[in-house]
PDB file of C-alpha atoms in Angstrom:
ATOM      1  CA  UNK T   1      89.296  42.487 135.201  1.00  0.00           C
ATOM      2  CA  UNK T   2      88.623  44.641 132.566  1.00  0.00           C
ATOM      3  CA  UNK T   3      85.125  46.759 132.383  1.00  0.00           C
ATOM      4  CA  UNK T   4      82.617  45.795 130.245  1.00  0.00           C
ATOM      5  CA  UNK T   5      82.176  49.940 130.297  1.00  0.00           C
ATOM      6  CA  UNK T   6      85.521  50.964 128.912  1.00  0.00           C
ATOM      7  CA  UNK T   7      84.388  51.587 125.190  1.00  0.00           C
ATOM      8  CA  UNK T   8      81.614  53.647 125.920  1.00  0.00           C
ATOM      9  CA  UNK T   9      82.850  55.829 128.744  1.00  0.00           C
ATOM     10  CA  UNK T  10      86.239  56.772 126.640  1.00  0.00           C
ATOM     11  CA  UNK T  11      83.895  57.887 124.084  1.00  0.00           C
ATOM     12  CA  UNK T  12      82.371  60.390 126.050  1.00  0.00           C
ATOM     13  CA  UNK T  13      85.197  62.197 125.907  1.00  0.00           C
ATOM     14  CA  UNK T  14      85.884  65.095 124.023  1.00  0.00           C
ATOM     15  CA  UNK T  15      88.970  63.750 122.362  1.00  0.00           C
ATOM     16  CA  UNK T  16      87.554  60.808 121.586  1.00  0.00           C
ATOM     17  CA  UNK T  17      88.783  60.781 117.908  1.00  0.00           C
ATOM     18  CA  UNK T  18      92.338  60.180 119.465  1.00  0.00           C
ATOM     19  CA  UNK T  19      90.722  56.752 121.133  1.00  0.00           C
ATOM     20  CA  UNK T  20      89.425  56.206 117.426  1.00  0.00           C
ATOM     21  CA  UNK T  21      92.980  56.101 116.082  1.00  0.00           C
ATOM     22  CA  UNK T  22      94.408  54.060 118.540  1.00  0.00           C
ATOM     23  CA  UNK T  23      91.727  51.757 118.720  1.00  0.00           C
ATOM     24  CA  UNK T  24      91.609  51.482 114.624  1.00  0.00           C
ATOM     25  CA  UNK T  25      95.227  50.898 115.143  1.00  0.00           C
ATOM     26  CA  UNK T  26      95.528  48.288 117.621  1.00  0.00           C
ATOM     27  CA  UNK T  27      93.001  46.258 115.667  1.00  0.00           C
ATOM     28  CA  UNK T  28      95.115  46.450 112.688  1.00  0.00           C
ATOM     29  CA  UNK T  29      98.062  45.099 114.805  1.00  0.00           C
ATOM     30  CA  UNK T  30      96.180  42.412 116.199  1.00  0.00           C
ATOM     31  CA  UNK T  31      95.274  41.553 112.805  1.00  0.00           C
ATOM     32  CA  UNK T  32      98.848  41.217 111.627  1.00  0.00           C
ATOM     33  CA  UNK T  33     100.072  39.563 115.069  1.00  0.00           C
ATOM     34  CA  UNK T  34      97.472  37.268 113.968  1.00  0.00           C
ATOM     35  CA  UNK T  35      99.302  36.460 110.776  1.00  0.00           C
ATOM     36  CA  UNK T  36     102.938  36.213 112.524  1.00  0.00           C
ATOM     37  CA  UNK T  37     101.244  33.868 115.066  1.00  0.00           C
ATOM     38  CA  UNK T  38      99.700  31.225 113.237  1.00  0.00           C
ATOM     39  CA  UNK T  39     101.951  31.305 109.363  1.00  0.00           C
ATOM     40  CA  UNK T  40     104.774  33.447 110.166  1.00  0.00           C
ATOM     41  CA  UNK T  41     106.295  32.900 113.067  1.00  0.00           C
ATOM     42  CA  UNK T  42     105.384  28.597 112.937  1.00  0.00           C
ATOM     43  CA  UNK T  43     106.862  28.846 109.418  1.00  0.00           C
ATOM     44  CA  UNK T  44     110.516  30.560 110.284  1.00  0.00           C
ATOM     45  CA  UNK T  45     110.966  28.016 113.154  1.00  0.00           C
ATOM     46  CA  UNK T  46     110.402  25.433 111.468  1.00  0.00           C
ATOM     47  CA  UNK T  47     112.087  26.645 108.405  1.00  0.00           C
ATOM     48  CA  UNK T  48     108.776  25.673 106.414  1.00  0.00           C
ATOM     49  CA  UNK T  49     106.663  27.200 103.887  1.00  0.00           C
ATOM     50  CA  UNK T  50     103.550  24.773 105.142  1.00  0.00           C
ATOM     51  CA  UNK T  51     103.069  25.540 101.312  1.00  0.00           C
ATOM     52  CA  UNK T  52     104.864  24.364  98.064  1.00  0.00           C
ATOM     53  CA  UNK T  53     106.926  27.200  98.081  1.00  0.00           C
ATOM     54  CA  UNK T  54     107.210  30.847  97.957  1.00  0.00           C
ATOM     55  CA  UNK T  55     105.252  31.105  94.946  1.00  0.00           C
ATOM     56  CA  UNK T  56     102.414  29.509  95.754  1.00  0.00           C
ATOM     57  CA  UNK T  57      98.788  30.612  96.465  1.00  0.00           C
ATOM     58  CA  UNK T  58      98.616  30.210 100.093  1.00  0.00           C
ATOM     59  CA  UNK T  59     101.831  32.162 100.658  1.00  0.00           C
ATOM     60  CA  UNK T  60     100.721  34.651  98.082  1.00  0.00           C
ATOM     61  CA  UNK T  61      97.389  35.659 100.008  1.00  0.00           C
ATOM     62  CA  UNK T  62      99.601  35.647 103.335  1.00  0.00           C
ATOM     63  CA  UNK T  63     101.676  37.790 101.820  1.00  0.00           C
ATOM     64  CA  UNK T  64      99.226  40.262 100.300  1.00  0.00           C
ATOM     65  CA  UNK T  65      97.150  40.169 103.743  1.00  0.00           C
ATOM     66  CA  UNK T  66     100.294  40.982 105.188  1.00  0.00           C
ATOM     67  CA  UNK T  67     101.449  43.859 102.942  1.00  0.00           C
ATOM     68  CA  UNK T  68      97.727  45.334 103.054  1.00  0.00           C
ATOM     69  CA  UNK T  69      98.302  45.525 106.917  1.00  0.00           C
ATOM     70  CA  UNK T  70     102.000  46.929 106.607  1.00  0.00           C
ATOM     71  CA  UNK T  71     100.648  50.013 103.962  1.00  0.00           C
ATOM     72  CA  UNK T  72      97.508  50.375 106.110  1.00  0.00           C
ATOM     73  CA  UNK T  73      99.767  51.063 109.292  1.00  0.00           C
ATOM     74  CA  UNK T  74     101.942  53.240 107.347  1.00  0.00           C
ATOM     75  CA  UNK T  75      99.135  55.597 106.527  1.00  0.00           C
ATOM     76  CA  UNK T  76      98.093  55.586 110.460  1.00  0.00           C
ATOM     77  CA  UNK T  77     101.326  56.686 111.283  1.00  0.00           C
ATOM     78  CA  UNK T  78     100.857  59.852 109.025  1.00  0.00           C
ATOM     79  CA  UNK T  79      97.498  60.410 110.759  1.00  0.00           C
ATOM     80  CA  UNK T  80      99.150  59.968 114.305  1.00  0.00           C
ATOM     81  CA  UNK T  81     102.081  62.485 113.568  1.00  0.00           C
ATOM     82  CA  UNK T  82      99.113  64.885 112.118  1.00  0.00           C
ATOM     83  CA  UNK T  83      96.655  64.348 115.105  1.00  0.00           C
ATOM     84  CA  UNK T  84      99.577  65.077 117.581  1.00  0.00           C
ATOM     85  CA  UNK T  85     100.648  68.098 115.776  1.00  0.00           C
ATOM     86  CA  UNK T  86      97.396  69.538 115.322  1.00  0.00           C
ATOM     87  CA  UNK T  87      95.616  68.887 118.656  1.00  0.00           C
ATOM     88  CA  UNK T  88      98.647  70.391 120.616  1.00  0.00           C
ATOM     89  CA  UNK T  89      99.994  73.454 118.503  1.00  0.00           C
ATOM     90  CA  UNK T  90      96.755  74.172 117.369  1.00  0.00           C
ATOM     91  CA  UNK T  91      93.804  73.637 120.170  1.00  0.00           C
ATOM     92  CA  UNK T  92      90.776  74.576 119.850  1.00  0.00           C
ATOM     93  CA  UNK T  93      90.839  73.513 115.618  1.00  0.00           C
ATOM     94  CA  UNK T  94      88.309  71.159 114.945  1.00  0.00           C
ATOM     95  CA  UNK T  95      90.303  69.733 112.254  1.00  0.00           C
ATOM     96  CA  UNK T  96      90.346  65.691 113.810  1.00  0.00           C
ATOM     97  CA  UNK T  97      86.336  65.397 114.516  1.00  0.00           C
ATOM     98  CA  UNK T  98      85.452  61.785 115.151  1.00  0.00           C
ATOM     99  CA  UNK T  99      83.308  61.668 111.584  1.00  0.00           C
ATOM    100  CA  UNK T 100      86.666  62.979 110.128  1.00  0.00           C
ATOM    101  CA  UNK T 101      88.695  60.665 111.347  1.00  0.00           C
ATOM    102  CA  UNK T 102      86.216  57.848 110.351  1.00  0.00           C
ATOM    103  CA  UNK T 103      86.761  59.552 106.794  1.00  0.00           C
ATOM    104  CA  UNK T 104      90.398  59.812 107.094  1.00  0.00           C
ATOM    105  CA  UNK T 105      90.615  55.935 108.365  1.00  0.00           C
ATOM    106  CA  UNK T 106      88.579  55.082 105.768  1.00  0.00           C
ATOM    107  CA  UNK T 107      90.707  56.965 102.837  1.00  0.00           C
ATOM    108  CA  UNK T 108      93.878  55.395 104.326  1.00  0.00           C
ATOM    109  CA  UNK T 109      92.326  51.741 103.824  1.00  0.00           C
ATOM    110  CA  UNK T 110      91.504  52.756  99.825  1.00  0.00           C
ATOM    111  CA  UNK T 111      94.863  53.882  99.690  1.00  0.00           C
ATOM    112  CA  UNK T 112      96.338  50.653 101.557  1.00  0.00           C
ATOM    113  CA  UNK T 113      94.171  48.358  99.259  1.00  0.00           C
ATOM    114  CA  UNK T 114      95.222  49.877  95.929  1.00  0.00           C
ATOM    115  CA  UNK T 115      98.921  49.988  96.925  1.00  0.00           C
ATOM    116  CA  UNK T 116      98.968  46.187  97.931  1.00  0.00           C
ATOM    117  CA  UNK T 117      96.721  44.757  94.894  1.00  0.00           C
ATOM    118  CA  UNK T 118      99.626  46.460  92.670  1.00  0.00           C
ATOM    119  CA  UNK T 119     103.064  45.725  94.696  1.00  0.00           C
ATOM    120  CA  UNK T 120     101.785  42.169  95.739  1.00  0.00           C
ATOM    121  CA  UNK T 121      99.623  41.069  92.786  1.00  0.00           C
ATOM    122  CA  UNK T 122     100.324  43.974  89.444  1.00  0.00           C
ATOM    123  CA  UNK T 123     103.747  44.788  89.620  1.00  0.00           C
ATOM    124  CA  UNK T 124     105.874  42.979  86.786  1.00  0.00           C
ATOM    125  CA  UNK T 125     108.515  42.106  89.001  1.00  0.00           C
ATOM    126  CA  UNK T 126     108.918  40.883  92.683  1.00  0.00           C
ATOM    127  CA  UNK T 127     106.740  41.002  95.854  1.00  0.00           C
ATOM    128  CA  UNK T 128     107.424  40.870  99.601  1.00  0.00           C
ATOM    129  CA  UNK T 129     106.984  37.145 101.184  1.00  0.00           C
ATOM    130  CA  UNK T 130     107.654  35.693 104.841  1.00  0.00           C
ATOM    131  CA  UNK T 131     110.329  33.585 103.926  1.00  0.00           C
ATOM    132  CA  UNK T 132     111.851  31.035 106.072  1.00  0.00           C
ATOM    133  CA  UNK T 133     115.247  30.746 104.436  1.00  0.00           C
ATOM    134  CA  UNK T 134     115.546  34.379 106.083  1.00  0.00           C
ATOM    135  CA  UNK T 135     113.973  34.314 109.101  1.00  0.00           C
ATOM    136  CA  UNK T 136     111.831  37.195 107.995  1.00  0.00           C
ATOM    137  CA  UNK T 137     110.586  38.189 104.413  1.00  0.00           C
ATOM    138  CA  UNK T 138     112.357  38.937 101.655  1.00  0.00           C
ATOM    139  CA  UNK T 139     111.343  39.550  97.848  1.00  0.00           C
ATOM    140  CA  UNK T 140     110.141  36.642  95.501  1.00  0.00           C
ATOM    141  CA  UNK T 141     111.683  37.775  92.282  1.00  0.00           C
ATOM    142  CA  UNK T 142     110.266  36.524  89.316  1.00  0.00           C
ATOM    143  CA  UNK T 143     111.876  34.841  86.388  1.00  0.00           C
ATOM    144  CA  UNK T 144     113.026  36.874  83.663  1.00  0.00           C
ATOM    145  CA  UNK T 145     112.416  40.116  85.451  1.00  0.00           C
ATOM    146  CA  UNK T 146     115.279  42.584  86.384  1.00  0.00           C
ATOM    147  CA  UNK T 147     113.729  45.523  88.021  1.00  0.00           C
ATOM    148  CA  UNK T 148     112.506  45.808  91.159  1.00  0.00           C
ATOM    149  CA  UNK T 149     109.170  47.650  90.797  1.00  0.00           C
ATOM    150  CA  UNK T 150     107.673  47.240  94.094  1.00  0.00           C
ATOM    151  CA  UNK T 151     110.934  47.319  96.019  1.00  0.00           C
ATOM    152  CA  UNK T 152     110.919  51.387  94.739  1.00  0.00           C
ATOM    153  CA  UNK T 153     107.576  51.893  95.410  1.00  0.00           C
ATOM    154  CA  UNK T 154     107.646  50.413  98.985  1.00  0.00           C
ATOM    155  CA  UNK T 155     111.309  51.932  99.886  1.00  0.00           C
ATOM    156  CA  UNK T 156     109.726  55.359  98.814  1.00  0.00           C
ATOM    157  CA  UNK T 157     106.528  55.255 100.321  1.00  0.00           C
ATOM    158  CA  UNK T 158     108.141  53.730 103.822  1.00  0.00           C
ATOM    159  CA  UNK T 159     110.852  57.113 103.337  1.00  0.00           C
ATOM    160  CA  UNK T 160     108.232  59.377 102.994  1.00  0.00           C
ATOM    161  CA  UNK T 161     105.894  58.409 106.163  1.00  0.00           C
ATOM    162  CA  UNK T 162     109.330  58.246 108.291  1.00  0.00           C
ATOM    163  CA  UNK T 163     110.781  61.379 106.940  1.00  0.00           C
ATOM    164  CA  UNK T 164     107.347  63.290 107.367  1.00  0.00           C
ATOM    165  CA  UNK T 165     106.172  61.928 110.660  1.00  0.00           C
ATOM    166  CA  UNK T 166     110.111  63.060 112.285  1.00  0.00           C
ATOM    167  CA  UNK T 167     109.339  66.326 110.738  1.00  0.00           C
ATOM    168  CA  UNK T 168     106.052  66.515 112.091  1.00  0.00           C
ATOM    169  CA  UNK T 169     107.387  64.759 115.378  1.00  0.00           C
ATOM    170  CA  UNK T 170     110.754  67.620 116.000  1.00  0.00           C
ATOM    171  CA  UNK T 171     108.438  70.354 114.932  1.00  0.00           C
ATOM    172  CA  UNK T 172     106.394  69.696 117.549  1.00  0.00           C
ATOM    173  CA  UNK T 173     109.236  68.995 120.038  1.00  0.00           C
ATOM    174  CA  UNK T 174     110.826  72.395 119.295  1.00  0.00           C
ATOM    175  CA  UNK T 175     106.965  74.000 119.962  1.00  0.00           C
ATOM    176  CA  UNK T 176     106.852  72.021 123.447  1.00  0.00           C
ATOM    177  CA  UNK T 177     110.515  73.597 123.993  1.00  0.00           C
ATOM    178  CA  UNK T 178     109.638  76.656 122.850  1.00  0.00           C
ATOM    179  CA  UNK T 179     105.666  77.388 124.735  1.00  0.00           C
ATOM    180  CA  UNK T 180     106.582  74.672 127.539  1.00  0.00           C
ATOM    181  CA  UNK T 181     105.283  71.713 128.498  1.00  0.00           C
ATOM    182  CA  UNK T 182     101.731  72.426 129.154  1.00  0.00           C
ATOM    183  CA  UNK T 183     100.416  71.997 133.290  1.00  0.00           C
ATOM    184  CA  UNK T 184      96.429  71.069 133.020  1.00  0.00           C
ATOM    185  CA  UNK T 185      95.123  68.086 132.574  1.00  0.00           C
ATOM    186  CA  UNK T 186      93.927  67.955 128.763  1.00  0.00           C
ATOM    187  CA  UNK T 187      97.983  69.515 128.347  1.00  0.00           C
ATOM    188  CA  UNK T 188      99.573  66.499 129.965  1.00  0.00           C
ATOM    189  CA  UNK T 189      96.937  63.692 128.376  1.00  0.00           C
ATOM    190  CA  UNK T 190      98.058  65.025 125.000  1.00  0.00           C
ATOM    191  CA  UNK T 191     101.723  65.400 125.537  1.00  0.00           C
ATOM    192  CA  UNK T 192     101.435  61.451 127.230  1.00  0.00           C
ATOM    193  CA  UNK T 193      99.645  60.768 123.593  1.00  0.00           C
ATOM    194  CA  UNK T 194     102.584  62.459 122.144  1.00  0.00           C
ATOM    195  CA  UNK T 195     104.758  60.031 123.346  1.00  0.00           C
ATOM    196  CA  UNK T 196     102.727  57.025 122.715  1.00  0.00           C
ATOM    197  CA  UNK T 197     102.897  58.357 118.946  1.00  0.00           C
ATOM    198  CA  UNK T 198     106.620  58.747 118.728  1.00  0.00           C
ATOM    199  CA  UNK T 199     107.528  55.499 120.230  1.00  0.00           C
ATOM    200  CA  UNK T 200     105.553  53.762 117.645  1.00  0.00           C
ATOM    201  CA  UNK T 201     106.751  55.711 114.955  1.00  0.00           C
ATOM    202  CA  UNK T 202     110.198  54.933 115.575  1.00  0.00           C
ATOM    203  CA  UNK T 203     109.468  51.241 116.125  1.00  0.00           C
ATOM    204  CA  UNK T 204     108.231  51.635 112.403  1.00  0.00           C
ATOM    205  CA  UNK T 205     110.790  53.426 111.063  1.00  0.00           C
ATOM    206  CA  UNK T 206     113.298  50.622 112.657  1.00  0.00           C
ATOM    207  CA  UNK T 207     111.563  48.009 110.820  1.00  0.00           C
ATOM    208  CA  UNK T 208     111.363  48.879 107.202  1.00  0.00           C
ATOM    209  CA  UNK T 209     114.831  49.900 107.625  1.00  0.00           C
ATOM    210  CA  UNK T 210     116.508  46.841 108.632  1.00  0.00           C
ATOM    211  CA  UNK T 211     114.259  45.186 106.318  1.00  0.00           C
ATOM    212  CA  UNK T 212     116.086  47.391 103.159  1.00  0.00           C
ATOM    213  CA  UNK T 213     119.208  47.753 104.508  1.00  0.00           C
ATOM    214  CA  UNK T 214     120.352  44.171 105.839  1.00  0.00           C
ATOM    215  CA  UNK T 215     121.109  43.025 102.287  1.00  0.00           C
ATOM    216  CA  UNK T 216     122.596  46.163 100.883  1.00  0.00           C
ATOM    217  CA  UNK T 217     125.415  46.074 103.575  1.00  0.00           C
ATOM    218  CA  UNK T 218     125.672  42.385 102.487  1.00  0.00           C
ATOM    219  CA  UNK T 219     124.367  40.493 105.837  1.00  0.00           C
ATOM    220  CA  UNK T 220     124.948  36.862 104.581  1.00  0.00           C
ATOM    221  CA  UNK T 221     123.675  35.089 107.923  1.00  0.00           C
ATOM    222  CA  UNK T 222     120.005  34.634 107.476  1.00  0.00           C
ATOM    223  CA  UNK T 223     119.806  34.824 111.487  1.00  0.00           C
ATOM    224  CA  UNK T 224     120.462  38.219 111.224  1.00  0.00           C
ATOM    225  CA  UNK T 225     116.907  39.109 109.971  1.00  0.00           C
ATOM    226  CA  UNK T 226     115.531  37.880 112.650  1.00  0.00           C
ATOM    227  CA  UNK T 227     115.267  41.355 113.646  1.00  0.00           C
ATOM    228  CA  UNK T 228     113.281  42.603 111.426  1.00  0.00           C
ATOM    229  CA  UNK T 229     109.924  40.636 112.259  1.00  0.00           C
ATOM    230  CA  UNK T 230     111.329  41.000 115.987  1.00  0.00           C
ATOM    231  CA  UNK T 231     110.639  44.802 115.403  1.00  0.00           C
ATOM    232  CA  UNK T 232     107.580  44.195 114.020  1.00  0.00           C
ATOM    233  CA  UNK T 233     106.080  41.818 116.452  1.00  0.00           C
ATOM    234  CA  UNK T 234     107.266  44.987 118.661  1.00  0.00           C
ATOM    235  CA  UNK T 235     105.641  47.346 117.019  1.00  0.00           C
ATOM    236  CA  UNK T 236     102.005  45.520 116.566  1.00  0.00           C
ATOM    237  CA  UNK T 237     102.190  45.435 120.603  1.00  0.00           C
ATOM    238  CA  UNK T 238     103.564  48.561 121.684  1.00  0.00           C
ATOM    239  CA  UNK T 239     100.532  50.443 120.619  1.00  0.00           C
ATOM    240  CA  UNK T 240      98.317  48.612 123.193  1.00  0.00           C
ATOM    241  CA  UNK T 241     101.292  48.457 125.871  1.00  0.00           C
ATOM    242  CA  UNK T 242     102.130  51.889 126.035  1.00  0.00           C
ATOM    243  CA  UNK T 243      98.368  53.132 126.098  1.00  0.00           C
ATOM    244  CA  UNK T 244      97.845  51.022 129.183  1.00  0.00           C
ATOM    245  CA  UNK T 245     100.919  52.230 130.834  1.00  0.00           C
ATOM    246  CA  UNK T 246     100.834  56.147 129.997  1.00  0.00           C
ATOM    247  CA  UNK T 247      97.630  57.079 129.365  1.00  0.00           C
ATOM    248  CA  UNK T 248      96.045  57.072 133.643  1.00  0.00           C
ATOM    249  CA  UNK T 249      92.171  57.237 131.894  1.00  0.00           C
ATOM    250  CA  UNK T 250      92.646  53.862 130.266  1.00  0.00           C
ATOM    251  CA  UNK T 251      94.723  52.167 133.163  1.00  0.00           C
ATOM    252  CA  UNK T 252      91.707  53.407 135.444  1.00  0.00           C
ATOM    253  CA  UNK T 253      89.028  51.910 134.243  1.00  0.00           C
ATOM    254  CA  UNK T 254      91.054  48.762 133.145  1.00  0.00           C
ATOM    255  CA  UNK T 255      91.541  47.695 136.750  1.00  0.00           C
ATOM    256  CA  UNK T 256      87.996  48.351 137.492  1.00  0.00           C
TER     257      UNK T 256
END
C-alpha cells in the first residue's frame, strides 16, 4: 500500500522542485484522463456526441477544458526540457527553487488560459472538438469562415515546444557524451529524471503530429485517428508510470 508519508518525505529533499513539476504534471493528466474517461472516450465508441452536436455548449466547454489542459501541458514540457538542462549542465545554479517553480507553474497556467479563451472561444474561425465521426478531434469550422486561425496558432505553438525541448533534450545528450554519465547518487537520480522527461516529450510530440498530419496526407478512414487520442491517453499516464518505475526514491516508499 502506498504511505500516507510519501508527500512530505519527497519534499524534504533538496530537489524537491523536480517532485513539484511532476506532481503539477500528473495532476494535469489526471485531469484530462478524466475528460477522455467519462465524454471522450464513451462518446467515440459509441459514435455519439451525448450532445446536439459539435456545436453545442456542452461539447464546447469539453472542448475548451480540454484545450486548456493540452496548452497547459505544452508549457510543462518547456519547463521539463529547462529543469533537465539546467539542474545537470549547470549544478549548483539555483535557478529552479521550489517558490520559482510555483511562479513558473503559475505563469504557464496564465499563458494556457489566455491561449485557450482565444483558439476555443475568440478566434473567427474553427476550434478543436472530440469528434466521434473521427475517432479523435478534429476542427469545427464555422460557416462562412475560410481561414484557419487557431489551426496556425496551435500548429506553431505545438512546433515550437517540440523543436525547443529536442534542442534542449540533444544538447544535453551531447553534454552527457561529452563530461560522461555522472557515478553518485544525485548524478544518476537526475540523469533517471532525464529520461522520464524525454519519454514524455516525445509521447507529445507524437501526438500533435498525427493530429496535423493525418489529414494533410489525406487519411480518409476515420479509424485511423484512433491514434491520436491513443497517444494521448499514453502520454497523460506515462508521467506517473515511468516515475514509479525509474525513479528507486518513489518506488521505495510506495511499497512501504
Amino acid at each position: 500500500t502506498t504511505s500516507p508519508n510519501i508527500s512530505g518525505r519527497l519534499h524534504l529533499k533538496k530537489d524537491n522542485s523536480v517532485y513539484a513539476l511532476a506532481a503539477f504534471n500528473i495532476c494535469c493528466d489526471i485531469f484530462q484522463l478524466i475528460l477522455h474517461v467519462c465524454y471522450i472516450g464513451p462518446s467515440v465508441i459509441t459514435g455519439k456526441w451525448f450532445f446536439e452536436g459539435g456545436d453545442s455548449l456542452g461539447v464546447t466547454i469539453i472542448a475548451t477544458f480540454f484545450m486548456g489542459q493540452w496548452f497547459l501541458g505544452s508549457l510543462m514540457q518547456i519547463l521539463f526540457a529547462t529543469n533537465r538542462f539546467v539542474v545537470i549542465c549547470i549544478p549548483r545554479s539555483a535557478f529552479f527553487s521550489l517558490s520559482r517553480v510555483i511562479i513558473f507553474i503559475t505563469i504557464c497556467c496564465c499563458i494556457a488560459t489566455v491561449m485557450t479563451v482565444y483558439t476555443q472561444l475568440l478566434s473567427p474561425c474553427c476550434r478543436v472538438i472530440p469528434d466521434p465521426r473521427y475517432f479523435g478531434y478534429s476542427y469545427l469550422v464555422f460557416p462562412n469562415q475560410t481561414i484557419n486561425y487557431s489551426h496556425y496558432i496551435e500548429l506553431t505553438f505545438d512546433a515550437f515546444v517540440s523543436t525547443y525541448g529536442g534542442i534542449s533534450y540533444i544538447a544535453l545528450f551531447i553534454y552527457v557524451l561529452k563530461m560522461g554519465a555522472p557515478n553518485d547518487t544525485v548524478g544518476k537520480r537526475e540523469m533517471r529524471c532525464f529520461v522520464q522527461f524525454l519519454l514524455m516529450f516525445l509521447t507529445y510530440t507524437l501526438v500533435w503530429i498525427t493530429f496535423f498530419l493525418y489529414p494533410v496526407i489525406g487519411i480518409q478512414a476515420p479509424e485511423a485517428y484512433i491514434v491520436t487520442p491513443a497517444v494521448l491517453v499514453l502520454n497523460c499516464g506515462i508521467n506517473a508510470i515511468i516515475y514509479l518505475v525509474m525513479n528507486k526514491e518513489v518506488s521505495v516508499l510506495t511499497v512501504k
